Short mmCIF file of C-alpha atoms in Angstrom, two decimals:
data_model
loop_
_atom_site.label_atom_id
_atom_site.label_comp_id
_atom_site.label_asym_id
_atom_site.label_seq_id
_atom_site.Cartn_x
_atom_site.Cartn_y
_atom_site.Cartn_z
CA UNK W 298 12.27 -11.70 -1.31
CA UNK W 299 15.13 -13.47 -0.17
CA UNK W 300 12.38 -16.37 1.91
CA UNK W 301 15.20 -17.67 3.67
CA UNK W 302 15.97 -14.58 5.68
CA UNK W 303 11.14 -14.41 5.44
CA UNK W 304 12.48 -18.26 7.26
CA UNK W 305 14.33 -16.60 9.79
CA UNK W 306 12.14 -14.13 10.92
CA UNK W 307 8.92 -16.94 11.12
CA UNK W 308 12.06 -18.44 13.95
CA UNK W 309 11.72 -15.13 16.45
CA UNK W 310 15.08 -14.51 14.17
CA UNK W 311 14.47 -10.48 15.84
CA UNK W 312 18.09 -9.38 12.95
CA UNK W 313 15.97 -10.71 9.72
CA UNK W 314 13.33 -9.06 11.20
CA UNK W 315 14.33 -5.57 10.77
CA UNK W 316 16.27 -6.91 7.27
CA UNK W 317 12.13 -7.66 5.72
CA UNK W 318 10.83 -4.13 6.93
CA UNK W 319 13.92 -2.27 5.96
CA UNK W 320 14.02 -3.55 2.79
CA UNK W 321 10.18 -3.13 2.50
CA UNK W 322 10.06 0.55 4.11
CA UNK W 323 9.87 2.78 1.05
CA UNK W 324 7.09 0.04 -0.05
CA UNK W 325 5.01 0.36 2.93
CA UNK W 326 5.61 4.63 2.87
CA UNK W 327 3.85 3.94 -0.72
CA UNK W 328 1.24 2.37 0.03
CA UNK W 329 0.24 4.85 3.15
CA UNK W 330 0.34 7.45 1.70
CA UNK W 331 -2.03 6.46 -0.98
CA UNK W 332 -4.59 6.08 1.57
CA UNK W 333 -3.25 8.77 4.91
CA UNK W 334 -2.52 12.08 3.41
CA UNK W 335 -0.87 12.38 6.71
CA UNK W 336 2.46 11.79 8.34
CA UNK W 337 1.62 11.37 11.55
CA UNK W 338 -0.92 8.39 10.26
CA UNK W 339 0.97 7.18 7.62
CA UNK W 340 4.02 6.82 10.33
CA UNK W 341 1.29 4.74 12.99
CA UNK W 342 -0.08 2.47 10.33
CA UNK W 343 3.29 1.29 9.40
CA UNK W 344 4.43 1.61 13.47
CA UNK W 345 1.25 -0.98 13.42
CA UNK W 346 1.35 -3.42 10.22
CA UNK W 347 5.19 -3.81 11.55
CA UNK W 348 3.86 -4.13 14.27
CA UNK W 349 1.19 -6.70 13.53
CA UNK W 350 3.20 -8.68 11.32
CA UNK W 351 5.91 -9.14 13.36
CA UNK W 352 3.89 -10.76 16.12
CA UNK W 353 1.65 -13.12 13.00
CA UNK W 354 4.55 -13.24 11.33
CA UNK W 355 4.47 -16.99 11.98
CA UNK W 356 1.26 -17.80 10.69
CA UNK W 357 2.36 -16.64 7.10
CA UNK W 358 1.93 -20.34 4.89
CA UNK W 359 4.06 -19.42 2.21
CA UNK W 360 7.44 -17.16 2.59
CA UNK W 361 7.38 -15.89 -1.04
CA UNK W 362 4.17 -14.02 -0.40
CA UNK W 363 5.70 -11.37 2.12
CA UNK W 364 5.28 -8.22 1.02
CA UNK W 365 1.50 -9.09 -0.93
CA UNK W 366 0.80 -10.07 3.31
CA UNK W 367 2.50 -6.51 4.73
CA UNK W 368 1.12 -5.20 2.08
CA UNK W 369 -2.07 -6.72 2.92
CA UNK W 370 -1.35 -6.33 6.86
CA UNK W 371 -0.80 -2.00 6.26
CA UNK W 372 -3.90 -1.92 3.15
CA UNK W 373 -5.72 -2.68 6.67
CA UNK W 374 -4.74 -1.23 9.41
CA UNK W 375 -4.76 1.95 7.05
CA UNK W 376 -8.54 1.02 6.51
CA UNK W 377 -9.22 1.28 10.28
CA UNK W 378 -7.49 4.75 10.63
CA UNK W 379 -10.08 6.08 8.25
CA UNK W 380 -12.47 4.20 9.51
CA UNK W 381 -11.61 5.93 12.85
CA UNK W 382 -11.59 8.93 11.55
CA UNK W 383 -14.94 9.17 9.69
CA UNK W 384 -16.76 8.10 13.26
CA UNK W 385 -14.90 10.54 15.57
CA UNK W 386 -13.86 14.14 13.04
CA UNK W 387 -17.10 15.43 10.71
CA UNK W 388 -14.86 18.46 10.32
CA UNK W 389 -13.97 19.66 6.91
CA UNK W 390 -10.28 18.54 5.43
CA UNK W 391 -7.81 20.33 5.90
CA UNK W 392 -5.25 21.23 3.38
CA UNK W 393 -1.46 19.30 3.33
CA UNK W 394 1.09 21.13 3.49
CA UNK W 395 3.87 20.21 1.47
CA UNK W 396 4.17 17.29 -0.49
CA UNK W 397 6.26 14.48 1.82
CA UNK W 398 6.67 12.51 -1.84
CA UNK W 399 10.30 12.47 -3.65
CA UNK W 400 10.32 14.81 -6.36
CA UNK W 401 10.54 11.94 -8.80
CA UNK W 402 6.67 10.69 -7.78
CA UNK W 403 4.78 13.70 -6.90
CA UNK W 404 3.64 13.44 -10.08
CA UNK W 405 3.00 9.91 -10.78
CA UNK W 406 0.89 10.38 -7.47
CA UNK W 407 -0.31 13.71 -8.92
CA UNK W 408 -1.42 11.91 -11.66
CA UNK W 409 -2.56 9.40 -10.02
CA UNK W 410 -4.97 11.65 -7.82
CA UNK W 411 -6.42 12.84 -10.95
CA UNK W 412 -7.79 9.39 -10.88
CA UNK W 413 -11.03 8.09 -8.81
CA UNK W 414 -10.32 6.80 -5.56
CA UNK W 415 -10.94 3.03 -5.79
CA UNK W 416 -8.49 2.79 -9.30
CA UNK W 417 -5.24 4.38 -7.46
CA UNK W 418 -4.27 1.93 -5.69
CA UNK W 419 -4.51 -0.40 -8.38
CA UNK W 420 -2.10 2.51 -10.27
CA UNK W 421 0.38 2.76 -7.24
CA UNK W 422 0.74 -1.49 -6.31
CA UNK W 423 1.70 -2.15 -10.52
CA UNK W 424 3.03 1.15 -11.24
CA UNK W 425 4.68 1.59 -7.57
CA UNK W 426 5.30 -0.52 -5.98
CA UNK W 427 5.88 -3.36 -9.65
CA UNK W 428 3.25 -6.04 -8.25
CA UNK W 429 1.89 -8.39 -10.94
CA UNK W 430 -2.33 -8.07 -11.31
CA UNK W 431 -3.05 -11.23 -9.26
CA UNK W 432 -0.92 -10.19 -6.10
CA UNK W 433 -3.20 -6.80 -6.82
CA UNK W 434 -6.13 -9.17 -6.96
CA UNK W 435 -4.87 -11.09 -3.19
CA UNK W 436 -4.08 -8.06 -2.02
CA UNK W 437 -8.04 -6.79 -2.05
CA UNK W 438 -9.83 -9.03 -1.75
CA UNK W 439 -10.92 -8.60 -4.98
CA UNK W 440 -10.89 -10.30 -8.56
CA UNK W 441 -8.19 -10.42 -10.72
CA UNK W 442 -10.30 -9.60 -14.01
CA UNK W 443 -11.47 -6.60 -11.71
CA UNK W 444 -8.28 -5.54 -10.94
CA UNK W 445 -7.50 -6.05 -15.24
CA UNK W 446 -10.37 -3.68 -16.02
CA UNK W 447 -10.14 -1.04 -13.81
CA UNK W 448 -6.30 -0.95 -14.75
CA UNK W 449 -7.70 -0.26 -18.46
CA UNK W 450 -10.10 2.39 -17.41
CA UNK W 451 -7.98 3.73 -15.18
CA UNK W 452 -5.09 3.97 -17.73
CA UNK W 453 -8.72 4.82 -19.90
CA UNK W 454 -9.17 8.01 -18.03
CA UNK W 455 -5.14 9.47 -17.22
CA UNK W 456 -5.05 9.42 -21.39
CA UNK W 457 -8.68 12.24 -21.11
CA UNK W 458 -7.17 13.79 -18.83
CA UNK W 459 -3.27 14.14 -20.15
CA UNK W 460 -4.79 15.22 -24.15
CA UNK W 461 -7.91 16.95 -22.76
#
């Protein structure tokens, strides 16, 4: 991540902030997609994330952690949306129509969809986004050893799914 760009954005440089968001928009979409199935909810979560990040970028202490920081904000907004939906809707889930992820990633999403929910985000962040286990632990507010264990157990579950 370009720390100079983050520092410029922290000094209220709108162009620098827009450039940072452009560089991270695909990553944000993938993370939101793994939490939320509805394109409108994904768009809302990303929009809220961008607004929050813009309003609070001056609070980011280490510029090199921008991607981790904005991903954490997005996950919080996704969780907020999910909590609101649980309170508001007590009906059957609607079948998703079509798939918005790129065709190359469809198999990846289908495969991690077979995993329990608490493993999915770890797999997406590790394999899909390239975060290290320490960064994932920070993003998800969990112990790094827990992240490593869930990666190992998730791999075992996928082997079992693929081999049988």
